């Protein structure tokens, strides 16, 4: 750099807000601490591992800030372009100001000259010397504010692009980004005419009903008005509280898309009030979610609803596509299984609709008495990802005297129709024949009462196994009142079957979870090279939660629902429950990833996991998980005095 050019640059620096007004002698002293350097085009100005010890001022030319990809050459993401007069290094100002940093930055950005450039490196000692000047602090504050605004703008653009092109993004989008606000609301004593008028004026398909203190107590939809007002003209003047649906299901504004979709699918509703701090702040509808979801992923719902017996197999492929997207995008395993289980539930319910319709088309009529259909096994526990064997049973109401034969004949036929439809959809036949087409897995409420009593009285190993599978039951289709009666009956039988529960716990004592008192090398290297993830981890966890919950009067719920119920009963402390949740997530994650990998490689399915196929971190997490399950097993044994 020649002398004239050097003089021009220093004059430019002297006029910069960081140095403006500084006396010549002080300016010279400060410049001695700074570094003025020329960079050729494409030359790196800052490396990713360069310690950030100050600010960088672009005096001439142009530079770009980017993140280097894993391949070290071609994958580069440019974050911003710096022009003459721009600065970089504000992200490390917090360190300069003495703020603690709990994060260890493994990777930082790099800076490269886009064209020949002069840059001035300003150490924090110089910034500190000028920090008492109010104009300097004002300049830095404005620069940080501008940079923060630009970063948020860039981030918003990236999210927008991701929404357009990402496959599973809509599943993890927040409800607050999807809801309609402000929510249309009325008080409980508002007349129906006012309610209807508000809905028309606001073009809303629903309104929330509040108590006088603003508490949400109900919801009114267009369907409610048609069914409860228009279809009942003989009734007198009605108020909002007379036709509302009480205690509506809600969702947090910070909930996720897939949680809302699960609520819609599970509860058969189309409107979800959105809450924050106990107050309704918006409304999200099923239509909102379907509009926001990209075309490919949500076509599956339409595919399920429109499928007939002949094309049921196509639904399995569509669900597997969604499963693959969720696994590839590393959505937490528990959430992935919630999504996929709800899709399977939708498929199963459709299959039962088709089965009932098929019998009617064959001249067998409609169900002669109310009935319920329950799923068991991984489906009952809400853990389905790849289609499993069929595990299910039928319960139907006690028939009138003299009508038993006709009722039995109908449900024998229905059980077979259900099995045939599920088999067509991809569910394999159960090797143990635990299916509704088998006489032992269907019956009246009275028959099931006698069956459970028989298992308890003859608590053989086989009957204990039947009990474990049965206790994972989950109601999916049929009459709600009959379901409630059935659950009540099961509770009564369990309360009278302490010996049976004792035998279930005894089985756990005979099949302990592998001990973890050995180092990783011994457990995963020399002594063991694999583990049956179902037999040694999932089954003990399931069985212990089932036995403990039954011991405390809880006979329904997924493993996590049972765990929450046991915490409320003070059977588990919140800390112990967290350990069990962690164990559950880790074991499911290993199970799903290993099984999905085998499916993609077209290998035979097995629950055996080779340790050589696990990452070191996965092995360590699995050790912790097995230890937590072993503790759960011990607590279960202790509840029955077996320790």
Coordinates of C-alpha atoms in Angstrom, one line a residue:
X1 CA 0.0 0.0 0.0
X2 CA 1.5 3.3 -1.0
X3 CA 1.7 6.3 1.3
X4 CA -1.2 8.2 -0.2
X5 CA -3.5 5.2 -0.1
X6 CA -2.4 4.6 3.5
X7 CA -3.3 8.2 4.4
X8 CA -6.7 8.0 2.7
X9 CA -7.6 4.8 4.6
X10 CA -6.5 6.2 8.0
X11 CA -8.6 9.3 7.3
X12 CA -11.5 7.0 6.6
X13 CA -10.9 5.2 9.8
X14 CA -10.6 8.4 11.8
X15 CA -14.1 9.5 10.5
X16 CA -15.7 6.2 11.6
X17 CA -18.1 6.4 14.5
X18 CA -15.8 4.3 16.6
X19 CA -12.9 6.8 16.4
X20 CA -14.7 10.1 15.5
X21 CA -13.5 13.0 17.6
X22 CA -10.5 11.2 19.0
X23 CA -7.4 13.4 19.3
X24 CA -4.5 12.5 16.8
X25 CA -2.2 11.3 19.6
X26 CA -4.8 9.0 21.0
X27 CA -5.9 7.8 17.5
X28 CA -2.3 6.9 16.7
X29 CA -2.0 4.9 20.0
X30 CA -5.3 3.1 19.2
X31 CA -4.2 2.3 15.6
X32 CA -1.0 0.6 17.0
X33 CA -3.2 -2.0 18.6
X34 CA -5.3 -2.6 15.4
X35 CA -4.2 -4.5 12.3
X36 CA -4.7 -3.2 8.8
X37 CA -4.5 -5.8 6.1
X38 CA -5.1 -6.3 2.4
X39 CA -6.9 -9.5 1.2
X40 CA -6.9 -10.7 -2.4
X41 CA -10.1 -12.0 -4.0
X42 CA -11.3 -15.3 -2.5
X43 CA -8.8 -15.1 0.3
X44 CA -10.1 -16.0 3.7
X45 CA -10.3 -13.1 6.2
X46 CA -11.5 -15.1 9.2
X47 CA -11.4 -18.9 9.7
X48 CA -14.0 -20.9 11.6
X49 CA -11.7 -21.7 14.4
X50 CA -10.2 -18.2 14.6
X51 CA -10.7 -16.8 18.1
X52 CA -13.1 -13.9 18.1
X53 CA -11.2 -11.2 19.9
X54 CA -12.6 -8.1 18.4
X55 CA -14.5 -6.5 15.5
X56 CA -13.7 -6.5 11.8
X57 CA -14.3 -3.3 9.7
X58 CA -14.5 -3.5 5.9
X59 CA -12.7 -0.4 4.5
X60 CA -12.7 -1.2 0.8
X61 CA -14.0 -4.0 -1.3
X62 CA -16.5 -6.7 -0.3
X63 CA -16.6 -9.9 1.8
X64 CA -19.1 -12.6 2.5
X65 CA -19.9 -14.5 5.7
X66 CA -20.6 -18.2 5.2
X67 CA -20.9 -21.6 6.9
X68 CA -18.6 -24.3 5.5
X69 CA -20.3 -27.6 4.7
X70 CA -19.3 -31.0 5.9
X71 CA -17.4 -31.8 2.7
X72 CA -15.1 -28.9 3.3
X73 CA -15.3 -27.6 -0.3
X74 CA -18.6 -27.5 -2.2
X75 CA -21.3 -27.2 0.5
X76 CA -21.2 -23.6 1.5
X77 CA -24.1 -21.5 2.8
X78 CA -23.6 -17.7 2.5
X79 CA -25.2 -15.9 5.4
X80 CA -24.6 -12.3 4.4
X81 CA -22.5 -10.0 2.2
X82 CA -20.4 -7.2 3.8
X83 CA -20.0 -4.0 1.9
X84 CA -17.5 -1.1 2.5
X85 CA -18.1 0.3 6.0
X86 CA -19.8 -2.8 7.4
X87 CA -18.6 -4.6 10.5
X88 CA -18.6 -8.2 11.7
X89 CA -18.1 -9.6 15.2
X90 CA -21.1 -8.3 17.1
X91 CA -22.1 -11.8 18.1
X92 CA -19.1 -11.9 20.5
X93 CA -19.9 -8.6 22.1
X94 CA -21.7 -10.5 24.9
X95 CA -18.3 -12.1 25.8
X96 CA -16.7 -8.6 25.8
X97 CA -19.5 -7.3 28.1
X98 CA -18.8 -10.2 30.5
X99 CA -22.0 -12.2 30.0
X100 CA -21.6 -15.9 30.8
X101 CA -21.9 -18.2 27.8
X102 CA -23.3 -21.7 28.6
X103 CA -22.9 -22.8 25.0
X104 CA -19.7 -24.2 23.7
X105 CA -19.6 -23.0 20.0
X106 CA -18.3 -25.9 18.1
X107 CA -18.6 -24.3 14.7
X108 CA -18.5 -20.6 13.8
X109 CA -18.8 -18.7 10.5
X110 CA -16.0 -17.9 8.1
X111 CA -15.3 -14.7 6.2
X112 CA -13.9 -14.6 2.6
X113 CA -13.0 -11.6 0.4
X114 CA -15.3 -11.5 -2.7
X115 CA -12.9 -8.9 -4.3
X116 CA -9.6 -7.3 -3.3
X117 CA -10.3 -5.6 0.0
X118 CA -8.7 -3.8 2.9
X119 CA -10.0 -4.7 6.4
X120 CA -9.2 -3.4 9.9
X121 CA -9.1 -5.8 12.8
X122 CA -10.1 -3.9 16.0
X123 CA -9.3 -5.8 19.2
X124 CA -11.7 -5.5 22.2
X125 CA -9.0 -3.5 24.1
X126 CA -9.6 -0.7 21.6
X127 CA -13.4 -1.1 21.9
X128 CA -13.0 -1.0 25.7
X129 CA -10.9 2.2 25.5
X130 CA -13.7 3.9 23.5
X131 CA -16.7 2.4 25.4
X132 CA -17.2 5.3 27.8
X133 CA -18.0 7.5 24.8
X134 CA -21.8 7.7 24.5
X135 CA -21.7 8.1 20.7
X136 CA -19.7 4.8 20.5
X137 CA -22.2 2.9 22.5
X138 CA -25.1 4.4 20.5
X139 CA -23.3 3.3 17.3
X140 CA -22.8 -0.2 18.5
X141 CA -26.4 -0.5 19.7
X142 CA -27.7 0.6 16.4
X143 CA -25.4 -1.8 14.5
X144 CA -26.5 -4.7 16.6
X145 CA -30.2 -3.8 16.2
X146 CA -29.8 -3.5 12.4
X147 CA -28.0 -6.8 12.3
X148 CA -30.6 -8.5 14.5
X149 CA -33.4 -7.2 12.2
X150 CA -31.5 -8.5 9.1
X151 CA -30.9 -11.9 10.7
X152 CA -34.6 -12.3 11.6
X153 CA -35.5 -11.3 8.0
X154 CA -33.1 -13.8 6.6
X155 CA -34.4 -16.5 9.0
X156 CA -38.0 -15.8 8.1
X157 CA -37.1 -16.2 4.4
X158 CA -35.4 -19.5 5.1
X159 CA -38.4 -20.8 7.0
X160 CA -40.7 -19.7 4.1
X161 CA -38.6 -21.6 1.7
X162 CA -38.5 -24.6 4.0
X163 CA -42.3 -24.5 4.2
X164 CA -42.5 -24.6 0.4
X165 CA -40.1 -27.4 -0.1
X166 CA -39.8 -29.4 3.2
X167 CA -41.6 -32.7 3.4
X168 CA -42.4 -32.9 7.1
X169 CA -42.2 -29.3 8.1
X170 CA -46.0 -28.9 8.4
X171 CA -46.0 -31.7 11.0
X172 CA -43.8 -29.6 13.3
X173 CA -45.2 -26.2 12.6
X174 CA -46.5 -24.3 15.7
X175 CA -50.3 -23.8 16.2
X176 CA -49.8 -20.1 16.7
X177 CA -48.7 -19.9 13.1
X178 CA -51.9 -21.6 11.9
X179 CA -54.7 -20.4 14.1
X180 CA -57.3 -17.8 13.3
X181 CA -57.4 -14.8 15.6
X182 CA -59.1 -13.0 17.3
X183 CA -61.4 -15.8 18.3
X184 CA -65.1 -15.2 18.0
X185 CA -66.7 -15.6 21.5
X186 CA -69.9 -15.2 23.4
X187 CA -71.0 -15.4 27.0
X188 CA -73.1 -18.4 28.1
X189 CA -76.4 -16.4 28.4
X190 CA -76.2 -14.9 24.9
X191 CA -79.2 -15.7 22.7
X192 CA -78.8 -18.1 19.8
X193 CA -79.8 -15.3 17.4
X194 CA -76.8 -13.2 18.6
X195 CA -74.6 -16.3 18.3
X196 CA -75.7 -16.9 14.7
X197 CA -75.4 -13.3 13.8
X198 CA -71.8 -13.1 15.1
X199 CA -70.9 -16.3 13.2
X200 CA -72.3 -14.8 10.0
X201 CA -70.7 -11.4 10.5
X202 CA -67.3 -12.9 11.3
X203 CA -67.6 -15.6 8.7
X204 CA -66.8 -18.1 11.4
X205 CA -67.8 -21.8 11.5
X206 CA -67.6 -21.8 15.3
X207 CA -67.7 -19.6 18.5
X208 CA -66.4 -20.3 21.9
X209 CA -68.6 -19.8 24.9
X210 CA -67.2 -18.2 28.0
X211 CA -68.5 -17.9 31.6
X212 CA -68.9 -14.4 32.9
X213 CA -65.3 -14.4 34.2
X214 CA -64.0 -15.2 30.8
X215 CA -63.4 -18.9 31.5
X216 CA -63.9 -21.2 28.5
X217 CA -66.9 -23.5 29.2
X218 CA -68.1 -24.6 25.7
X219 CA -68.0 -24.3 21.9
X220 CA -70.8 -23.9 19.3
X221 CA -70.3 -25.0 15.7
X222 CA -72.5 -24.7 12.6
X223 CA -73.3 -28.4 13.1
X224 CA -74.6 -27.7 16.6
X225 CA -76.9 -24.9 15.4
X226 CA -78.3 -27.2 12.7
X227 CA -78.8 -30.2 14.9
X228 CA -79.8 -28.5 18.2
X229 CA -81.8 -25.5 16.9
X230 CA -83.0 -25.8 13.4
X231 CA -83.9 -29.5 13.8
X232 CA -85.8 -28.8 17.0
X233 CA -88.2 -26.1 16.1
X234 CA -90.6 -27.0 18.8
X235 CA -88.2 -25.7 21.5
X236 CA -88.6 -22.3 22.9
X237 CA -85.9 -19.5 23.1
X238 CA -82.5 -20.9 23.5
X239 CA -79.3 -19.5 25.0
X240 CA -75.7 -20.3 24.0
X241 CA -75.3 -22.6 27.1
X242 CA -78.3 -24.6 26.0
X243 CA -76.7 -25.9 22.7
X244 CA -73.0 -25.6 23.3
X245 CA -70.7 -28.6 23.6
X246 CA -69.3 -28.4 27.1
X247 CA -65.6 -28.9 28.1
X248 CA -64.2 -28.6 24.6
X249 CA -60.9 -30.1 23.8
X250 CA -58.3 -27.4 23.4
X251 CA -54.6 -27.0 22.4
X252 CA -51.8 -24.7 23.5
X253 CA -50.7 -22.0 21.0
X254 CA -47.2 -23.5 21.4
X255 CA -48.5 -27.0 20.4
X256 CA -47.5 -28.6 17.1
X257 CA -49.4 -29.3 13.9
X258 CA -49.2 -33.0 14.5
X259 CA -50.7 -32.6 18.0
X260 CA -53.7 -30.8 16.5
X261 CA -54.1 -33.3 13.8
X262 CA -53.9 -36.1 16.3
X263 CA -56.7 -34.4 18.3
X264 CA -58.9 -34.1 15.2
X265 CA -58.3 -37.7 14.2
X266 CA -58.7 -39.2 17.7
X267 CA -61.8 -37.2 18.8
X268 CA -63.7 -36.8 15.6
X269 CA -63.9 -33.0 15.9
X270 CA -63.1 -30.2 13.5
X271 CA -62.5 -27.2 15.7
X272 CA -59.9 -26.6 18.4
X273 CA -59.8 -23.5 20.6
X274 CA -56.2 -22.4 21.1
X275 CA -55.3 -21.4 24.7
X276 CA -52.5 -19.4 26.4
X277 CA -52.4 -19.0 30.1
X278 CA -55.9 -20.4 30.5
X279 CA -57.4 -17.9 28.0
X280 CA -58.6 -18.7 24.5
X281 CA -56.5 -16.7 22.0
X282 CA -57.5 -18.3 18.7
X283 CA -59.2 -21.1 16.8
X284 CA -57.7 -23.7 14.5
X285 CA -59.9 -26.0 12.3
X286 CA -59.3 -29.2 10.5
X287 CA -59.7 -27.2 7.2
X288 CA -56.9 -24.9 8.3
X289 CA -54.5 -27.8 8.8
X290 CA -55.4 -29.4 5.5
X291 CA -54.9 -26.1 3.7
X292 CA -51.5 -25.6 5.3
X293 CA -50.2 -29.1 4.8
X294 CA -48.4 -29.7 1.5
X295 CA -50.3 -31.7 -1.1
X296 CA -48.3 -34.9 -0.9
X297 CA -48.4 -35.6 2.8
X298 CA -52.0 -35.0 3.5
X299 CA -53.4 -36.8 0.5
X300 CA -53.1 -39.9 2.8
X301 CA -56.2 -38.9 4.8
X302 CA -58.3 -38.7 1.6
X303 CA -56.7 -42.0 0.4
X304 CA -57.9 -43.7 3.7
X305 CA -61.4 -42.3 3.6
X306 CA -61.9 -43.1 -0.1
X307 CA -60.4 -46.6 0.0
X308 CA -62.5 -49.7 -0.7
X309 CA -61.6 -53.3 0.0
X310 CA -59.9 -53.7 -3.4
X311 CA -57.4 -50.8 -2.9
X312 CA -56.8 -51.0 0.9
X313 CA -53.1 -52.1 0.3
X314 CA -52.3 -48.7 -1.2
X315 CA -52.9 -47.0 2.1
X316 CA -50.1 -48.9 3.8
X317 CA -47.6 -47.4 1.3
X318 CA -48.9 -43.9 1.8
X319 CA -48.5 -44.2 5.6
X320 CA -45.0 -45.7 5.2
X321 CA -44.1 -42.6 3.1
X322 CA -45.1 -40.3 6.0
X323 CA -43.2 -42.6 8.4
X324 CA -40.1 -42.3 6.3
X325 CA -40.3 -38.5 6.2
X326 CA -40.7 -38.3 10.0
X327 CA -37.8 -40.6 10.6
X328 CA -35.5 -38.9 8.1
X329 CA -36.3 -35.5 9.6
X330 CA -35.5 -36.9 13.1
X331 CA -38.9 -36.0 14.7
X332 CA -38.8 -37.4 18.3
X333 CA -39.8 -41.1 18.2
X334 CA -42.7 -40.8 20.6
X335 CA -44.2 -38.0 18.5
X336 CA -43.6 -40.0 15.3
X337 CA -45.4 -43.0 16.7
X338 CA -48.3 -40.8 17.9
X339 CA -48.7 -39.5 14.3
X340 CA -48.4 -42.9 12.6
X341 CA -50.7 -44.6 15.2
X342 CA -53.4 -42.0 14.6
X343 CA -53.2 -42.7 10.8
X344 CA -53.4 -46.4 11.5
X345 CA -56.4 -45.8 13.8
X346 CA -58.0 -44.0 10.9
X347 CA -57.4 -46.9 8.6
X348 CA -58.7 -49.4 11.2
X349 CA -61.9 -47.5 11.8
X350 CA -62.4 -47.3 8.0
X351 CA -61.9 -51.1 7.8
X352 CA -64.5 -51.6 10.4
X353 CA -66.9 -49.4 8.6
X354 CA -66.3 -51.4 5.5
X355 CA -66.7 -54.7 7.4
X356 CA -70.1 -53.6 8.9
X357 CA -71.2 -52.3 5.4
X358 CA -70.1 -55.6 3.8
X359 CA -72.3 -57.7 6.1
X360 CA -75.2 -55.5 5.4
X361 CA -74.6 -55.8 1.6
X362 CA -74.6 -59.6 2.1
X363 CA -78.0 -59.5 3.6
X364 CA -76.9 -60.0 7.2
X365 CA -78.3 -56.7 8.4
X366 CA -76.9 -54.2 11.0
X367 CA -75.4 -55.1 14.3
X368 CA -78.2 -56.5 16.5
X369 CA -76.8 -55.1 19.7
X370 CA -74.2 -52.4 20.6
X371 CA -70.6 -53.5 20.3
X372 CA -67.0 -52.4 20.9
X373 CA -63.8 -53.3 19.1
X374 CA -60.5 -53.1 21.0
X375 CA -57.0 -53.3 19.7
X376 CA -54.1 -54.8 21.7
X377 CA -50.3 -55.1 21.5
X378 CA -48.2 -52.3 19.9
X379 CA -51.4 -50.8 18.4
X380 CA -53.0 -50.8 21.8
X381 CA -50.0 -49.1 23.3
X382 CA -49.9 -46.5 20.5
X383 CA -46.5 -47.7 19.3
X384 CA -47.2 -48.8 15.7
X385 CA -44.9 -47.7 12.9
X386 CA -44.5 -50.8 10.6
X387 CA -47.7 -52.7 10.3
X388 CA -47.8 -55.5 12.9
X389 CA -49.8 -58.7 13.4
X390 CA -53.5 -58.4 14.2
X391 CA -54.2 -58.2 18.0
X392 CA -57.8 -57.4 18.8
X393 CA -61.1 -58.5 20.3
X394 CA -64.9 -57.8 20.2
X395 CA -67.2 -57.1 23.0
X396 CA -71.0 -56.9 22.5
X397 CA -73.9 -56.2 24.7
X398 CA -75.8 -59.0 26.4
X399 CA -78.7 -60.0 24.1
X400 CA -82.3 -60.4 25.0
X401 CA -83.5 -63.8 26.1
X402 CA -83.9 -66.1 23.1
X403 CA -81.8 -63.9 20.8
X404 CA -78.3 -65.2 21.7
X405 CA -77.9 -67.5 18.8
X406 CA -78.6 -64.8 16.2
X407 CA -76.3 -62.3 18.0
X408 CA -73.5 -64.8 18.2
X409 CA -73.8 -65.7 14.5
X410 CA -73.7 -62.1 13.5
X411 CA -70.6 -61.2 15.5
X412 CA -68.8 -64.4 14.4
X413 CA -69.3 -63.2 10.8
X414 CA -68.3 -59.6 11.7
X415 CA -65.2 -60.8 13.4
X416 CA -64.2 -62.6 10.2
X417 CA -65.0 -59.6 8.0
X418 CA -62.8 -57.4 10.2
X419 CA -59.9 -59.8 10.0
X420 CA -60.3 -60.1 6.3
X421 CA -60.3 -56.3 5.8
X422 CA -57.3 -55.7 8.1
X423 CA -55.4 -58.5 6.3
X424 CA -56.2 -56.9 3.0
X425 CA -54.9 -53.6 4.4
X426 CA -51.5 -55.3 5.3
X427 CA -52.0 -56.5 8.9
X428 CA -50.7 -60.1 9.1
X429 CA -52.8 -62.7 10.8
X430 CA -51.9 -63.2 14.5
X431 CA -49.9 -66.5 15.0
X432 CA -51.4 -66.8 18.4
X433 CA -54.9 -66.3 16.9
X434 CA -55.7 -63.4 19.3
X435 CA -58.3 -61.9 16.8
X436 CA -62.0 -61.2 16.9
X437 CA -62.8 -64.0 14.4
X438 CA -61.7 -66.5 17.2
X439 CA -64.4 -67.5 19.7
X440 CA -62.0 -66.9 22.6
X441 CA -61.5 -63.3 21.5
X442 CA -65.1 -62.1 21.2
X443 CA -68.2 -62.3 23.4
X444 CA -70.8 -60.5 25.4
X445 CA -70.0 -58.4 28.4
X446 CA -71.0 -61.4 30.6
X447 CA -68.8 -63.7 28.6
X448 CA -65.8 -61.5 29.0
X449 CA -66.4 -61.2 32.8
X450 CA -66.3 -65.0 33.1
X451 CA -63.3 -65.2 30.8
X452 CA -61.2 -62.8 32.9
X453 CA -62.3 -64.6 36.1
X454 CA -61.2 -67.8 34.5
X455 CA -57.7 -66.4 33.7
X456 CA -57.3 -65.2 37.3
X457 CA -58.4 -68.5 38.9
X458 CA -56.1 -70.5 36.7
X459 CA -53.1 -68.2 36.6
X460 CA -50.9 -70.5 34.5
X461 CA -48.0 -69.0 32.4
X462 CA -50.2 -69.1 29.3
X463 CA -53.0 -67.2 31.1
X464 CA -50.6 -64.7 32.5
X465 CA -49.3 -64.1 28.9
X466 CA -52.9 -63.6 27.7
X467 CA -53.5 -61.2 30.6
X468 CA -50.4 -59.1 29.7
X469 CA -51.6 -58.8 26.1
X470 CA -55.1 -58.1 27.1
X471 CA -54.1 -55.3 29.5
X472 CA -52.7 -53.3 26.6
X473 CA -56.3 -52.9 25.2
X474 CA -57.4 -49.7 23.6
X475 CA -60.9 -48.8 22.5
X476 CA -61.1 -47.8 18.8
X477 CA -64.6 -48.5 17.5
X478 CA -68.1 -48.9 18.7
X479 CA -70.5 -47.9 21.4
X480 CA -69.2 -45.4 24.1
X481 CA -71.6 -46.6 26.8
X482 CA -70.7 -50.2 26.3
X483 CA -67.1 -49.2 26.4
X484 CA -67.6 -47.6 29.8
X485 CA -69.4 -50.6 31.2
X486 CA -66.6 -52.9 29.9
X487 CA -63.9 -50.8 31.6
X488 CA -65.8 -50.7 34.8
X489 CA -66.2 -54.5 34.7
X490 CA -62.4 -55.0 34.0
X491 CA -61.6 -52.7 37.0
X492 CA -63.8 -54.8 39.2
X493 CA -62.3 -58.1 38.1
X494 CA -58.7 -56.7 38.5
X495 CA -59.5 -55.5 42.1
X496 CA -60.6 -59.1 42.9
X497 CA -57.6 -60.7 41.2
X498 CA -54.6 -59.8 43.4
X499 CA -53.2 -63.3 43.0
X500 CA -53.3 -62.9 39.3
X501 CA -51.4 -59.6 39.5
X502 CA -48.9 -61.3 41.8
X503 CA -48.3 -64.0 39.2
X504 CA -47.8 -61.3 36.6
X505 CA -45.2 -59.6 38.8
X506 CA -43.6 -63.0 39.5
X507 CA -43.0 -63.4 35.8
X508 CA -41.0 -60.2 35.8
X509 CA -38.8 -61.6 38.7
X510 CA -38.1 -64.6 36.5
X511 CA -37.1 -62.5 33.5
X512 CA -34.9 -59.6 34.9
X513 CA -33.7 -56.8 32.7
X514 CA -29.9 -57.3 31.9
X515 CA -27.8 -55.9 34.7
X516 CA -25.6 -52.9 34.0
X517 CA -22.9 -53.3 36.5
X518 CA -20.3 -53.8 33.8
X519 CA -18.4 -51.3 31.7
X520 CA -19.5 -50.6 28.2
X521 CA -16.7 -52.8 26.8
X522 CA -17.9 -55.8 28.8
X523 CA -21.6 -55.3 28.2
X524 CA -21.5 -54.4 24.5
X525 CA -18.2 -55.9 23.4
X526 CA -16.9 -59.1 24.9
X527 CA -19.9 -60.5 26.8
X528 CA -22.8 -59.4 24.6
X529 CA -23.0 -58.6 20.9
X530 CA -26.8 -58.0 20.7
X531 CA -29.9 -57.5 22.7
X532 CA -33.6 -58.4 22.0
X533 CA -34.9 -54.9 22.4
X534 CA -38.5 -56.1 22.8
X535 CA -37.9 -59.0 25.2
X536 CA -35.2 -57.3 27.4
X537 CA -36.4 -53.7 27.4
X538 CA -39.9 -52.9 25.9
X539 CA -41.8 -55.8 27.4
X540 CA -40.4 -55.4 30.9
X541 CA -41.3 -51.7 30.8
X542 CA -44.8 -52.4 29.4
X543 CA -45.5 -55.2 31.8
X544 CA -44.3 -53.4 34.9
X545 CA -46.4 -50.3 34.1
X546 CA -49.4 -52.4 33.4
X547 CA -49.1 -54.4 36.6
X548 CA -48.4 -51.4 38.8
X549 CA -51.2 -49.4 37.2
X550 CA -53.6 -52.3 37.6
X551 CA -52.5 -52.6 41.2
X552 CA -53.6 -49.0 41.7
X553 CA -56.9 -49.3 39.8
X554 CA -55.7 -48.1 36.4
X555 CA -56.6 -50.4 33.6
X556 CA -56.6 -48.2 30.5
X557 CA -54.1 -45.9 28.8
X558 CA -50.9 -46.0 26.8
X559 CA -47.6 -46.5 28.7
X560 CA -47.0 -42.7 29.0
X561 CA -50.7 -42.1 30.1
X562 CA -50.3 -44.8 32.8
X563 CA -47.0 -43.3 33.9
X564 CA -48.7 -39.8 34.3
X565 CA -51.5 -41.4 36.2
X566 CA -49.1 -43.2 38.6
X567 CA -47.3 -39.9 39.2
X568 CA -50.6 -38.3 40.2
X569 CA -51.1 -41.1 42.7
X570 CA -47.5 -40.5 44.1
X571 CA -46.5 -44.0 43.0
X572 CA -43.6 -42.4 41.1
X573 CA -41.8 -39.1 41.9
X574 CA -41.6 -36.7 38.9
X575 CA -37.8 -37.4 38.8
X576 CA -38.3 -41.2 38.5
X577 CA -41.0 -40.7 35.9
X578 CA -38.6 -38.5 33.9
X579 CA -36.1 -41.4 33.9
X580 CA -38.7 -43.8 32.7
X581 CA -39.9 -41.5 29.9
X582 CA -36.3 -41.1 28.8
X583 CA -35.8 -44.9 28.8
X584 CA -39.0 -45.3 26.9
X585 CA -38.0 -42.8 24.2
X586 CA -34.5 -44.3 23.8
X587 CA -35.7 -47.9 23.6
X588 CA -38.4 -46.9 21.1
X589 CA -35.9 -44.9 19.1
X590 CA -33.5 -47.8 18.8
X591 CA -36.4 -50.2 18.0
X592 CA -37.8 -47.9 15.2
X593 CA -34.5 -47.0 13.6
X594 CA -33.3 -50.6 13.5
X595 CA -36.6 -52.0 12.2
X596 CA -36.9 -49.2 9.6
X597 CA -33.4 -49.8 8.4
X598 CA -34.1 -53.5 8.0
X599 CA -37.3 -52.7 6.1
X600 CA -35.4 -50.4 3.7
X601 CA -32.8 -53.1 3.2
X602 CA -35.5 -55.7 2.6
X603 CA -34.2 -57.8 5.5
X604 CA -36.3 -60.1 7.7
X605 CA -37.9 -58.3 10.6
X606 CA -36.5 -59.0 14.1
X607 CA -36.2 -57.2 17.4
X608 CA -32.6 -58.4 17.8
X609 CA -30.3 -55.3 17.8
X610 CA -26.6 -55.8 17.1
X611 CA -24.4 -53.4 19.1
X612 CA -22.1 -53.0 16.2
X613 CA -24.9 -51.3 14.4
X614 CA -25.3 -48.7 17.1
X615 CA -23.5 -45.4 17.5
X616 CA -21.4 -45.0 20.7
X617 CA -23.9 -42.4 22.0
X618 CA -26.8 -44.8 21.3
X619 CA -25.1 -47.5 23.3
X620 CA -24.5 -45.3 26.3
X621 CA -28.1 -44.0 26.2
X622 CA -29.4 -47.6 25.9
X623 CA -27.3 -48.5 29.0
X624 CA -29.0 -45.7 31.0
X625 CA -32.4 -46.7 29.7
X626 CA -31.9 -50.3 30.7
X627 CA -30.9 -49.2 34.1
X628 CA -34.1 -47.2 34.5
X629 CA -36.2 -50.1 33.3
X630 CA -34.4 -52.4 35.8
X631 CA -35.2 -49.9 38.6
X632 CA -38.9 -49.9 37.4
X633 CA -38.9 -53.7 37.5
X634 CA -37.5 -53.7 41.1
X635 CA -40.1 -51.2 42.2
X636 CA -42.8 -53.4 40.7
X637 CA -41.5 -56.4 42.6
X638 CA -41.3 -54.4 45.8
X639 CA -44.9 -53.5 45.5
X640 CA -45.7 -57.2 45.7
X641 CA -43.2 -57.9 48.5
X642 CA -40.8 -59.8 46.2
X643 CA -37.5 -58.0 46.9

